[in-house]
PDB file of C-alpha atoms in Angstrom:
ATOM      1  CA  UNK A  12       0.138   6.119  22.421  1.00 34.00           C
ATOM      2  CA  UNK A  13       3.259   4.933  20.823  1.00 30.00           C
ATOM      3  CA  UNK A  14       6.641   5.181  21.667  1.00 30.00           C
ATOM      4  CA  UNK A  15       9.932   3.834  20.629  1.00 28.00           C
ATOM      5  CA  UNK A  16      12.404   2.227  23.641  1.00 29.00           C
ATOM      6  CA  UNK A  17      15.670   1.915  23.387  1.00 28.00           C
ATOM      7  CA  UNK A  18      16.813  -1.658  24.071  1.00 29.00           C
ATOM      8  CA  UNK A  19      18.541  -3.997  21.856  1.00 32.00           C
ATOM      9  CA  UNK A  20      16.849  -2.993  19.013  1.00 42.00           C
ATOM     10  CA  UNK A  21      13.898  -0.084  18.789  1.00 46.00           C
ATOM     11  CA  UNK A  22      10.565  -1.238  20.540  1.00 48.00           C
ATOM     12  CA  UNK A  23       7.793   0.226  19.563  1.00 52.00           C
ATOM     13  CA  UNK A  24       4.474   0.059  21.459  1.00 51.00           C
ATOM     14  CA  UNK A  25       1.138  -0.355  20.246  1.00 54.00           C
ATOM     15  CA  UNK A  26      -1.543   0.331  23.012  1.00 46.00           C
ATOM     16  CA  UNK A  27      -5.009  -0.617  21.038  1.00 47.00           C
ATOM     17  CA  UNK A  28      -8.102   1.244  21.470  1.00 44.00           C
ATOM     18  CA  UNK A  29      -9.687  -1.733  23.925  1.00 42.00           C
ATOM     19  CA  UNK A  30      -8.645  -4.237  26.505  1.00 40.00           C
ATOM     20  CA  UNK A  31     -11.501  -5.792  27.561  1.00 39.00           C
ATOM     21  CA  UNK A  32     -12.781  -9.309  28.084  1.00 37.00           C
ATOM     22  CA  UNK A  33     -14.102 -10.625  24.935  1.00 39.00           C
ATOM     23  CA  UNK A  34     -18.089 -11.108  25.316  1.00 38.00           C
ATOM     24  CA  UNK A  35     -19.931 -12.571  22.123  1.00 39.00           C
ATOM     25  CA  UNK A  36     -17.579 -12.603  19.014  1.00 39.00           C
ATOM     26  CA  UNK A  37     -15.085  -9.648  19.441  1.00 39.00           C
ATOM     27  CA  UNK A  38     -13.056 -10.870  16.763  1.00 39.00           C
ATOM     28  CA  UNK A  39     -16.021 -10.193  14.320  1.00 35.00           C
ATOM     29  CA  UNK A  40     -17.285  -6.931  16.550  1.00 35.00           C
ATOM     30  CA  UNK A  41     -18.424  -4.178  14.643  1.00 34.00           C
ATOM     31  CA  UNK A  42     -17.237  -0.412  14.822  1.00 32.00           C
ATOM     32  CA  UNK A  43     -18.526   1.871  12.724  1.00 36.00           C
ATOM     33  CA  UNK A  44     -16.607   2.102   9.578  1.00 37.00           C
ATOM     34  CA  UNK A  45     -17.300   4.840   6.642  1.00 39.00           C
ATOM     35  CA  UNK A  46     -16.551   4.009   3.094  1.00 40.00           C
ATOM     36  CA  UNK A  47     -13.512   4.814   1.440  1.00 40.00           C
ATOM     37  CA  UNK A  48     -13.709   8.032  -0.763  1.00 41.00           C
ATOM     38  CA  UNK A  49     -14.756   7.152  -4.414  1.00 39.00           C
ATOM     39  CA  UNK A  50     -11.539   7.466  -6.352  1.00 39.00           C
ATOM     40  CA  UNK A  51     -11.375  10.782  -7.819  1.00 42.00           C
ATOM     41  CA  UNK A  52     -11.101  11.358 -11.902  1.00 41.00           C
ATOM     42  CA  UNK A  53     -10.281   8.308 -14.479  1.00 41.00           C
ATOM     43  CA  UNK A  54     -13.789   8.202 -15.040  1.00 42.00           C
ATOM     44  CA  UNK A  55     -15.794   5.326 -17.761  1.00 49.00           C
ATOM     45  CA  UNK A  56     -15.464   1.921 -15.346  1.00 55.00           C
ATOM     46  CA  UNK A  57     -17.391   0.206 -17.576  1.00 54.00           C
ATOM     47  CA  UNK A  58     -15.457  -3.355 -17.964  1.00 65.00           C
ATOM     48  CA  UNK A  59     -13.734  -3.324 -14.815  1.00 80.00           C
ATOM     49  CA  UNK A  60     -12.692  -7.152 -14.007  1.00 83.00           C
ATOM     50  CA  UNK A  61     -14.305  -8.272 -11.086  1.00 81.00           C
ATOM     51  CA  UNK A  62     -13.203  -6.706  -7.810  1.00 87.00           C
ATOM     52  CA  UNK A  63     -11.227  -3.948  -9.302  1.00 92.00           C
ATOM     53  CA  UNK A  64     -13.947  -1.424  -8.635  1.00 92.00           C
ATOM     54  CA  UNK A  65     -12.909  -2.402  -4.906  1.00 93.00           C
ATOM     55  CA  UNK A  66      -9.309  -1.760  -5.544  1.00 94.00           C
ATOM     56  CA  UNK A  67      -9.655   1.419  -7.222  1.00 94.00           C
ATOM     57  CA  UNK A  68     -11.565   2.671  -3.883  1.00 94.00           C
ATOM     58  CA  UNK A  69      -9.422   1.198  -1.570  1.00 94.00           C
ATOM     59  CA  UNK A  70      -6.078   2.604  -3.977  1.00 94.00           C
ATOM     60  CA  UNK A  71      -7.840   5.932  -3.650  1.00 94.00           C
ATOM     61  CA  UNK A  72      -7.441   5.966   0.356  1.00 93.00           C
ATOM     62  CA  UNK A  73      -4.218   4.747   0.281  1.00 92.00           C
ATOM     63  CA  UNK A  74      -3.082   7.590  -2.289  1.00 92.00           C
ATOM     64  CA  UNK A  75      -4.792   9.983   0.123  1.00 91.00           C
ATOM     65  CA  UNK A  76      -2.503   8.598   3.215  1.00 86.00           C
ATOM     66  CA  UNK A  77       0.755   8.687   1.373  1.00 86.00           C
ATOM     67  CA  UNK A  78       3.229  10.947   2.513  1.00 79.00           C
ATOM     68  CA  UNK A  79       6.385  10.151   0.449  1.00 83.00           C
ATOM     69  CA  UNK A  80       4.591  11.107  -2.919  1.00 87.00           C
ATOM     70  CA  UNK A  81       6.686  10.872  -5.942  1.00 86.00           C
ATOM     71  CA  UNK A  82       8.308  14.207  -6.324  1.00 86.00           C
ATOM     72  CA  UNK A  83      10.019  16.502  -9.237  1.00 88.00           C
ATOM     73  CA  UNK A  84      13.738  15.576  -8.889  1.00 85.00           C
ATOM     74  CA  UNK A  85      17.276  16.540 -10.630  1.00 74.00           C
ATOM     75  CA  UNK A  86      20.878  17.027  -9.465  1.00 68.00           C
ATOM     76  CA  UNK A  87      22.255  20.453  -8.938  1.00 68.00           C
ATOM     77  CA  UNK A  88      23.026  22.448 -12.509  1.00 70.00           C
ATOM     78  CA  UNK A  89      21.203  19.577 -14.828  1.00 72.00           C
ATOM     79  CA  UNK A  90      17.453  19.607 -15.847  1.00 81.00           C
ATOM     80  CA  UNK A  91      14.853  18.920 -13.657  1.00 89.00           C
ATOM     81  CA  UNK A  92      12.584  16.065 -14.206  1.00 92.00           C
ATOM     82  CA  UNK A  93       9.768  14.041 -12.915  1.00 93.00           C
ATOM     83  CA  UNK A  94      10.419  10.309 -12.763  1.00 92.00           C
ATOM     84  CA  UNK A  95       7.110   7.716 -13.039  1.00 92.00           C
ATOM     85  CA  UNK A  96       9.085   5.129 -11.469  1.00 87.00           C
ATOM     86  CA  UNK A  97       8.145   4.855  -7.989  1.00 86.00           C
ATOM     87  CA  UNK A  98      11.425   3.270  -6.086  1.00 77.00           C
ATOM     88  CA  UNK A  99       9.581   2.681  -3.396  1.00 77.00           C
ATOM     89  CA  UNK A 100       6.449   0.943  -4.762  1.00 80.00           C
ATOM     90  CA  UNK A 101       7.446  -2.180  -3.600  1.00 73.00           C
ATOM     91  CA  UNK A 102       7.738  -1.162   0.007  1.00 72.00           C
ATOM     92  CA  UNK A 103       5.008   1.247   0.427  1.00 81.00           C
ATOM     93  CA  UNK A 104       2.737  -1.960   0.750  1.00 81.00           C
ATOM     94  CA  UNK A 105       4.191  -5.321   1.891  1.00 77.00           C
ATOM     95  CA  UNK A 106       2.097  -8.044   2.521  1.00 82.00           C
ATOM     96  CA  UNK A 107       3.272 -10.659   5.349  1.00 83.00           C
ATOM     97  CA  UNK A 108       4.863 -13.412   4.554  1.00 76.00           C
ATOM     98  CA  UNK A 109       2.148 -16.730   2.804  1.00 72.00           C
ATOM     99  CA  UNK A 110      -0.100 -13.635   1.347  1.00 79.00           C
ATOM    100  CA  UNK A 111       0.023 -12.188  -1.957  1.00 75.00           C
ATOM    101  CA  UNK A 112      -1.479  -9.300  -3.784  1.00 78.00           C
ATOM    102  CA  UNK A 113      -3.279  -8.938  -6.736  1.00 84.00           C
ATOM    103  CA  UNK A 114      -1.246  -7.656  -9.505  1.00 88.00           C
ATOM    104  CA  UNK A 115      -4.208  -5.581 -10.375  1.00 91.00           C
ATOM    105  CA  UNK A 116      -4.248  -4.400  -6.717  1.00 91.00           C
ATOM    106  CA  UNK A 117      -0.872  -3.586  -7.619  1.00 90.00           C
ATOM    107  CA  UNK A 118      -1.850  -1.726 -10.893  1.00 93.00           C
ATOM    108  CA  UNK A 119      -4.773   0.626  -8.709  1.00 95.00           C
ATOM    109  CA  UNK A 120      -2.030   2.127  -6.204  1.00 94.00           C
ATOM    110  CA  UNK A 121       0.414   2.996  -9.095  1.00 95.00           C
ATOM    111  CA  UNK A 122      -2.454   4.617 -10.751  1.00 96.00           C
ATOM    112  CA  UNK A 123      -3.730   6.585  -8.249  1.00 96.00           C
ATOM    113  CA  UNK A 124       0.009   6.660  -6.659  1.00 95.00           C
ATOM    114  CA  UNK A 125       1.140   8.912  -9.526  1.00 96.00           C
ATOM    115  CA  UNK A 126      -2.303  10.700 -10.134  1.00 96.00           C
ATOM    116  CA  UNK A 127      -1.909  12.714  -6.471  1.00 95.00           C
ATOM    117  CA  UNK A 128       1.696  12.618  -7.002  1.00 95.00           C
ATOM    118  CA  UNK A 129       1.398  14.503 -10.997  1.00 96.00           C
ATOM    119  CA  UNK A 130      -0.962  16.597  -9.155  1.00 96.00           C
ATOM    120  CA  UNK A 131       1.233  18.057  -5.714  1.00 94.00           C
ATOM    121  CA  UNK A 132       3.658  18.296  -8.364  1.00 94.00           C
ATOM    122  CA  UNK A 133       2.136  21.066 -10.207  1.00 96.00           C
ATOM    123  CA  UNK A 134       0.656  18.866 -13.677  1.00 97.00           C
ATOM    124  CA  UNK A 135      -2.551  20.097 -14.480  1.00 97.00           C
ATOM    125  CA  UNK A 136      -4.835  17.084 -15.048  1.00 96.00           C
ATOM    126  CA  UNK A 137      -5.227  17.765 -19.015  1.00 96.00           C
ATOM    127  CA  UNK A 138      -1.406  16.637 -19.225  1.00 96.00           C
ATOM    128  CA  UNK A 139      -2.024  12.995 -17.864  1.00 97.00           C
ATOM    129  CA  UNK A 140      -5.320  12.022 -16.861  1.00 97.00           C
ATOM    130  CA  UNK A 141      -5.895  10.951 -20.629  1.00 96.00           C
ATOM    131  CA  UNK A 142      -2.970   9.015 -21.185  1.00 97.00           C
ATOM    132  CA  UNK A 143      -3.085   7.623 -17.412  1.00 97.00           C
ATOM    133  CA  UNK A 144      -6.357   6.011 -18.071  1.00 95.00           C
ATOM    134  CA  UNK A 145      -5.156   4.442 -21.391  1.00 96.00           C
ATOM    135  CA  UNK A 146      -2.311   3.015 -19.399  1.00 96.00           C
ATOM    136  CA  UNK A 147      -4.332   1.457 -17.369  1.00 96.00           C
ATOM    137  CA  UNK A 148      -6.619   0.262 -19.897  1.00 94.00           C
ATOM    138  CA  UNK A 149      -3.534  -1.440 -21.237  1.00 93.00           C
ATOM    139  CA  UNK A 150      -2.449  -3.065 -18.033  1.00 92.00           C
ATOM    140  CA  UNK A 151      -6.004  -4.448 -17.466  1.00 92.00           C
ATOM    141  CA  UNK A 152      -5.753  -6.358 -20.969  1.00 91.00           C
ATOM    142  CA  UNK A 153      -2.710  -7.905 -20.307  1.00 88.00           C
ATOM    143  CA  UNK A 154      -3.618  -9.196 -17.322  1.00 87.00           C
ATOM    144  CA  UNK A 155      -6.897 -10.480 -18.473  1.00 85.00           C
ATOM    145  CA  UNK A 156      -5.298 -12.278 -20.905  1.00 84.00           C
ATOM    146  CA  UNK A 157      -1.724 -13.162 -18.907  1.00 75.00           C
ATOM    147  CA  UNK A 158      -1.248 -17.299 -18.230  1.00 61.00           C
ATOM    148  CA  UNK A 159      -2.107 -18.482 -14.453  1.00 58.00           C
ATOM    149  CA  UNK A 160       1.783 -18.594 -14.227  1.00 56.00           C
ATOM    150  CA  UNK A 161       2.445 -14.828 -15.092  1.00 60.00           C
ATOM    151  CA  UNK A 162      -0.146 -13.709 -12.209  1.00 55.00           C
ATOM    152  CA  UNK A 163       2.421 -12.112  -9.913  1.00 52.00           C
ATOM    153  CA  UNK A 164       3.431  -8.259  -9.072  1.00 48.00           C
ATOM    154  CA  UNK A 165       5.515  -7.426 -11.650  1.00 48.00           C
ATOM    155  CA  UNK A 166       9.065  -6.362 -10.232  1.00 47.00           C
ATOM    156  CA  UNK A 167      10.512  -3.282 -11.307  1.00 47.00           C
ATOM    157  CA  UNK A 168      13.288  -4.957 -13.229  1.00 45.00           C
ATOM    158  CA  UNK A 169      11.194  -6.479 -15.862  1.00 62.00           C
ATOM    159  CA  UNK A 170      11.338  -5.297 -19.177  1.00 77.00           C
ATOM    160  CA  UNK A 171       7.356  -5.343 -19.856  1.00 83.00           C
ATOM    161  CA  UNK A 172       6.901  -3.186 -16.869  1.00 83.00           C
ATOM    162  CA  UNK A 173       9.538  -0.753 -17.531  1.00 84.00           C
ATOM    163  CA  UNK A 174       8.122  -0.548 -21.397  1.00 89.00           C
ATOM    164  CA  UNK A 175       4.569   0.157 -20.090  1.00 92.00           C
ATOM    165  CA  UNK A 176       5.666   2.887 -17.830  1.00 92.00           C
ATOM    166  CA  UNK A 177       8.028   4.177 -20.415  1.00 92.00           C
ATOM    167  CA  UNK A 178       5.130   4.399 -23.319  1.00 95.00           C
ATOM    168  CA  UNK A 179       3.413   6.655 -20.836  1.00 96.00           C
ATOM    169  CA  UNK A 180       5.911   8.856 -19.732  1.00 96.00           C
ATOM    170  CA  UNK A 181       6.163   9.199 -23.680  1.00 96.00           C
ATOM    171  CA  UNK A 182       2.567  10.105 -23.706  1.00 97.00           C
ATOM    172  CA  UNK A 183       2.543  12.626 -20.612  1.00 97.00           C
ATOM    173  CA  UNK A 184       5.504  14.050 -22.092  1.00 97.00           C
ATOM    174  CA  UNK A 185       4.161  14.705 -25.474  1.00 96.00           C
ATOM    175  CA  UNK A 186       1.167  17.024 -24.028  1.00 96.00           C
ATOM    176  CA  UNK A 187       3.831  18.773 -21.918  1.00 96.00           C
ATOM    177  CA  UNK A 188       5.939  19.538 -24.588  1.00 96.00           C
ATOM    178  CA  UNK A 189       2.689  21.087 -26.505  1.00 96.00           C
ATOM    179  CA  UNK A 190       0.398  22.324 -23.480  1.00 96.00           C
ATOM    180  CA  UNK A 191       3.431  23.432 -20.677  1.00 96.00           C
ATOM    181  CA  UNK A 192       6.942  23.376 -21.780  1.00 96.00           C
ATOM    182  CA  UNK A 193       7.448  25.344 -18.101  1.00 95.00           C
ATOM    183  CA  UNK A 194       7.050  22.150 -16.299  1.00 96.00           C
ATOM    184  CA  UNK A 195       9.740  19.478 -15.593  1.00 95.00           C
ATOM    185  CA  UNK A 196      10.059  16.784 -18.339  1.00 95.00           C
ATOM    186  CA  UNK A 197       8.504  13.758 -17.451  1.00 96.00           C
ATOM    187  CA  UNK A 198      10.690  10.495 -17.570  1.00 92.00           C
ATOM    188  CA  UNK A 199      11.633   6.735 -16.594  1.00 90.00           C
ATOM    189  CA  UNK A 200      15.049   6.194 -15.446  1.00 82.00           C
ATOM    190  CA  UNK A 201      14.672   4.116 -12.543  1.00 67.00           C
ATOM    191  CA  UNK A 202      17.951   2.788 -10.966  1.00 59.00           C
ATOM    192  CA  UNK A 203      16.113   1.668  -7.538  1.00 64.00           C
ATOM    193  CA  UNK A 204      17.927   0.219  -4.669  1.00 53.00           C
ATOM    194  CA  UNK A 205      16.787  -2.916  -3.118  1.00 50.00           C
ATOM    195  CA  UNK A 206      15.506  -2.340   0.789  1.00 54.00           C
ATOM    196  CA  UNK A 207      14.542  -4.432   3.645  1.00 54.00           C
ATOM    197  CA  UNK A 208      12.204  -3.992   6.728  1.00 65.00           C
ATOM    198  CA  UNK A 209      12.994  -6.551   9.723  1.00 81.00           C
ATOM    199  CA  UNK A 210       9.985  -6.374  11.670  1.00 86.00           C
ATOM    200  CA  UNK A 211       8.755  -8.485  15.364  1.00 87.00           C
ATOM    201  CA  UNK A 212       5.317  -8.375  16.029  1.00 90.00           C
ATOM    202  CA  UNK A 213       4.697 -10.017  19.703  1.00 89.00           C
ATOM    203  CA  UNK A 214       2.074  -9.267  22.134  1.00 89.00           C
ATOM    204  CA  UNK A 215       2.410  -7.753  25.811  1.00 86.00           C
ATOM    205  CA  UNK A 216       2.175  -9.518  28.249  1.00 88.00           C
ATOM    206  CA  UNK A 217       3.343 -12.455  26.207  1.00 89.00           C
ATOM    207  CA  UNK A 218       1.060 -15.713  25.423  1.00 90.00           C
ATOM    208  CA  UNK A 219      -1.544 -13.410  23.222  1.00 92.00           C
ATOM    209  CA  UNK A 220      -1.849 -14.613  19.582  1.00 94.00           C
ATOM    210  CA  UNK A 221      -1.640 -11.339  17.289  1.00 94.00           C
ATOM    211  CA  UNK A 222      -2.783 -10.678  13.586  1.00 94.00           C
ATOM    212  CA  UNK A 223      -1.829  -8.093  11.057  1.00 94.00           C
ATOM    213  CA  UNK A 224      -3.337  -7.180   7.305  1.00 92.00           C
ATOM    214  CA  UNK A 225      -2.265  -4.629   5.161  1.00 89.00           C
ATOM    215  CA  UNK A 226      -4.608  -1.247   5.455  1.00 89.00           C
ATOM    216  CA  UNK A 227      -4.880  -1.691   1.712  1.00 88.00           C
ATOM    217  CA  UNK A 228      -6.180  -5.009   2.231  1.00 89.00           C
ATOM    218  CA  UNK A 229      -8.534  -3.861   5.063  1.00 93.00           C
ATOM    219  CA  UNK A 230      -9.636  -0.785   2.918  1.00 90.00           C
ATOM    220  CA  UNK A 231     -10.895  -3.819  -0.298  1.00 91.00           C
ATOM    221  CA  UNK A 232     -12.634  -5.492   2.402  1.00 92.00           C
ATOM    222  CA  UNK A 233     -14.486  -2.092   3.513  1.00 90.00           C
ATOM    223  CA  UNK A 234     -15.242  -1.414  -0.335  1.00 90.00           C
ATOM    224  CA  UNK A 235     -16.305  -4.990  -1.013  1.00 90.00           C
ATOM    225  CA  UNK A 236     -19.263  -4.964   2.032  1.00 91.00           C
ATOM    226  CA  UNK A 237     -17.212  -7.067   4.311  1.00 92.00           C
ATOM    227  CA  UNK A 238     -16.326  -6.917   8.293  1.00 95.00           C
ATOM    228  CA  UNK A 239     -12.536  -5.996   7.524  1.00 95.00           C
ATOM    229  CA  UNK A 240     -12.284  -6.839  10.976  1.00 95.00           C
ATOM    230  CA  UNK A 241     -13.725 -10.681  11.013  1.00 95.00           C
ATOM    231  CA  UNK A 242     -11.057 -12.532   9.694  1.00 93.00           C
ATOM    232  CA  UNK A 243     -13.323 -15.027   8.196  1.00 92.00           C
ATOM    233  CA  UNK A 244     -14.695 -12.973   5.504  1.00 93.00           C
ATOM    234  CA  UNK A 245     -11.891 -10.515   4.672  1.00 93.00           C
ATOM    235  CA  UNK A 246      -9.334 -13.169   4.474  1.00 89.00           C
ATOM    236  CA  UNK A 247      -5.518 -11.645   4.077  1.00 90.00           C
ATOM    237  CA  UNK A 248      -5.239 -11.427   7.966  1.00 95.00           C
ATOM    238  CA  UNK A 249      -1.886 -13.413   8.921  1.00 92.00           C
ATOM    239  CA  UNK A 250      -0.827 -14.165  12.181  1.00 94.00           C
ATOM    240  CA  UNK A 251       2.623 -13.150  13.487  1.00 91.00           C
ATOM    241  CA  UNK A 252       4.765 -15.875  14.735  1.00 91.00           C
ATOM    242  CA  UNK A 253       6.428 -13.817  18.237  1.00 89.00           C
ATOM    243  CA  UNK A 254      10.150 -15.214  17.307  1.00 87.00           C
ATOM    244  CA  UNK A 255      10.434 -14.421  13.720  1.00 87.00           C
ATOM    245  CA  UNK A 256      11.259 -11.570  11.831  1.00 86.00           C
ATOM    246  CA  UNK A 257       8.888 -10.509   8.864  1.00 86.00           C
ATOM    247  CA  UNK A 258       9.386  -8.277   6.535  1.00 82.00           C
ATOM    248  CA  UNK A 259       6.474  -5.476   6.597  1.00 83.00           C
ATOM    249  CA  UNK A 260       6.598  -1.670   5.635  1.00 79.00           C
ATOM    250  CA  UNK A 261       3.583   0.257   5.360  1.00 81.00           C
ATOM    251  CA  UNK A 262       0.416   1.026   7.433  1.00 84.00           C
ATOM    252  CA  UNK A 263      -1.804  -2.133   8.451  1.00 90.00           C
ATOM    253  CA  UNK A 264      -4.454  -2.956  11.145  1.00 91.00           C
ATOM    254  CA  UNK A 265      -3.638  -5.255  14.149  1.00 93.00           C
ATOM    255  CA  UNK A 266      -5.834  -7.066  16.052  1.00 93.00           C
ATOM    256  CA  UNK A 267      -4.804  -9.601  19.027  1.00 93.00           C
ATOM    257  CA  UNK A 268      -6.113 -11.817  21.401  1.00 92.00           C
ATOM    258  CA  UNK A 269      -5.203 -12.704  24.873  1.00 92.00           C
ATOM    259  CA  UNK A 270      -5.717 -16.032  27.307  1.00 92.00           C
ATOM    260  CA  UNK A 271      -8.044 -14.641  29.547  1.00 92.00           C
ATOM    261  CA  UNK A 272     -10.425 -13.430  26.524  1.00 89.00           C
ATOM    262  CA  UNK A 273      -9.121  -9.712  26.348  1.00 90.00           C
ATOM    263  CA  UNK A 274      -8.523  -8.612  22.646  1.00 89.00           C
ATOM    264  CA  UNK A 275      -6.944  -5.243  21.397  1.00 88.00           C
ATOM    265  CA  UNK A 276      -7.275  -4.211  17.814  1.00 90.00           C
ATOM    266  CA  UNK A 277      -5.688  -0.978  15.627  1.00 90.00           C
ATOM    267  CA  UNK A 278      -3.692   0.574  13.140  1.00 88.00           C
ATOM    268  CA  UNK A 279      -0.144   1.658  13.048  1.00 86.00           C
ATOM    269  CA  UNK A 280       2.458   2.674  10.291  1.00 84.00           C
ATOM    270  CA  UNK A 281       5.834   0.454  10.013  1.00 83.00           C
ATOM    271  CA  UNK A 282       8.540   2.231   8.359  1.00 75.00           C
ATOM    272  CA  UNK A 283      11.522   1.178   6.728  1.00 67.00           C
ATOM    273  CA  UNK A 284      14.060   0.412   9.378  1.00 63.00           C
ATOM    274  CA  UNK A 285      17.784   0.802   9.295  1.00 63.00           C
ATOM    275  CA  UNK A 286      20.422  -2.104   9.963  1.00 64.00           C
ATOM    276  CA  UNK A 287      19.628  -5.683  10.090  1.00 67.00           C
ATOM    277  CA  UNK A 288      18.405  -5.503  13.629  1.00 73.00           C
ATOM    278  CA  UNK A 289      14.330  -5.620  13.672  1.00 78.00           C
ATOM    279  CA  UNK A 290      12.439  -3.372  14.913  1.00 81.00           C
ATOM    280  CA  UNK A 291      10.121  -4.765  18.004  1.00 83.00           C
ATOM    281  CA  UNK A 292       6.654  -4.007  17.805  1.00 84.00           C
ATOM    282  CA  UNK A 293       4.680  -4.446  20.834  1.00 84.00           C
ATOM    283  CA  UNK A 294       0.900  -4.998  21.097  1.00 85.00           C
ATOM    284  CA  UNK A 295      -0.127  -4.163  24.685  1.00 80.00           C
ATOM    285  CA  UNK A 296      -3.424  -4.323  26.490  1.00 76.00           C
ATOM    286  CA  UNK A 297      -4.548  -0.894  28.326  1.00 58.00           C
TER     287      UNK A 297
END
């Protein structure tokens, strides 16, 4: 269904599920669509702010997807360790360019992020699930109470981020020191490189107008009861302008629509691309 061809710069294809003329409202047509999985353990949601019940499903299918989990690291002849900073955090979501994310959006992938990751690691859940929840706890008070002006993802180079994630590495830590001194010591050390993903989005044959959202973004909208298809009500879909890069990484849904009424819709992964040259994604008709 998708392949990559070598010209200029790496094409890749994207050959949606239907080509067809539009009849009714195809932008708003809908497919049958099961919930996300409840997100597993961090139980007592009593509180939640508004919509985070969403974002706690939707972080729980995203977790499940991942594939580049964080992982037990260490150089050759020093200690092994397991680092909570997730280098890639930024990049394993990126929203196109004029949409933003929720930092508490933000705050449900991290925390169910390094839940699956503790747990292909080989941490039993009695080491962190307790001190994972207070962390979040934590992070949902701040941002209750944070100014409209302080309402952005926090980057990875601020000090209040790095001093929450710290405080519960200290905390994991402490019950592996007591419960399973075997394991790897948990830690923060950080020291992430930045990374870009150049990224063209144009329809094939040319002229069609093509959309993209972030899966995690299309998962809320399946949690909160809405069409994550109808761009109406699940509102982070952003149309790709043909002769600009953007800078994506991640999976999202697609959906496009051609002059003559044919639409295609889907889902594809974009990964981090090499070079400054952008990759060229192509969304063709059948």
């Amino acid at each position: 269904m998708f392949r990559w061809i070598g010209w200029l710069a790496p094409v890749i294809v994207l050959l949606s599920g239907c080509g067809r003329p539009a009849s009714g409202n195809p932008d708003a047509a809908k497919i049958a669509v099961s919930p996300p999985a409840a997100p597993a353990a961090l139980p007592d949601n009593a509180g939640y702010p508004p919509d985070y019940a969403a974002f706690k499903a939707a972080a729980a299918e995203f977790a499940k997807g991942e594939t580049h989990l964080i992982q037990v690291d260490g150089e050759p002849g020093e200690a092994r360790h397991f680092d909570l900073m997730d280098c890639a955090e930024a990049d394993r979501v990126k929203e196109p360019a004029g949409q933003a994310a929720s930092p508490l959006e933000t705050l449900a992938r991290r925390v169910a992020l390094l839940q699956r990751s503790l747990l292909t690691a080989g941490y039993p859940p009695e080491l962190f699930e307790t001190a994972l929840r207070d962390y979040e706890r934590r992070e949902l008070a701040y941002w209750a109470a944070a100014a409209p002006t302080e309402l952005e993802v926090p980057d990875q180079s601020g000090d209040r981020y790095a001093r929450a994630l710290t405080r519960l590495a200290s905390d994991i830590e402490a019950a592996r020191q007591t419960r399973r001194p075997d394991l790897p010591a948990i830690i923060v050390e950080g020291g992430c490189g930045a990374a870009e993903s150049p990224a063209v989005i144009r329809s094939d044959p040319p002229g069609g107008r093509v959309w993209v959202i972030t899966k995690f973004a299309f998962d809320v909208c399946k949690a909160s009861r809405r069409d994550p298809w109808d761009r109406e009500t699940c509102a982070r879909w952003s149309e790709m302008d043909p002769g600009r890069p953007a800078e994506l990484s991640g999976n999202y849904a697609y959906q496009a629509r051609w002059p003559d009424g044919s639409t295609g819709r889907g889902t594809r992964r974009i990964e981090q691309a090499p070079g400054d040259t952008p990759a060229v994604y192509l969304v063709r008709k059948n």
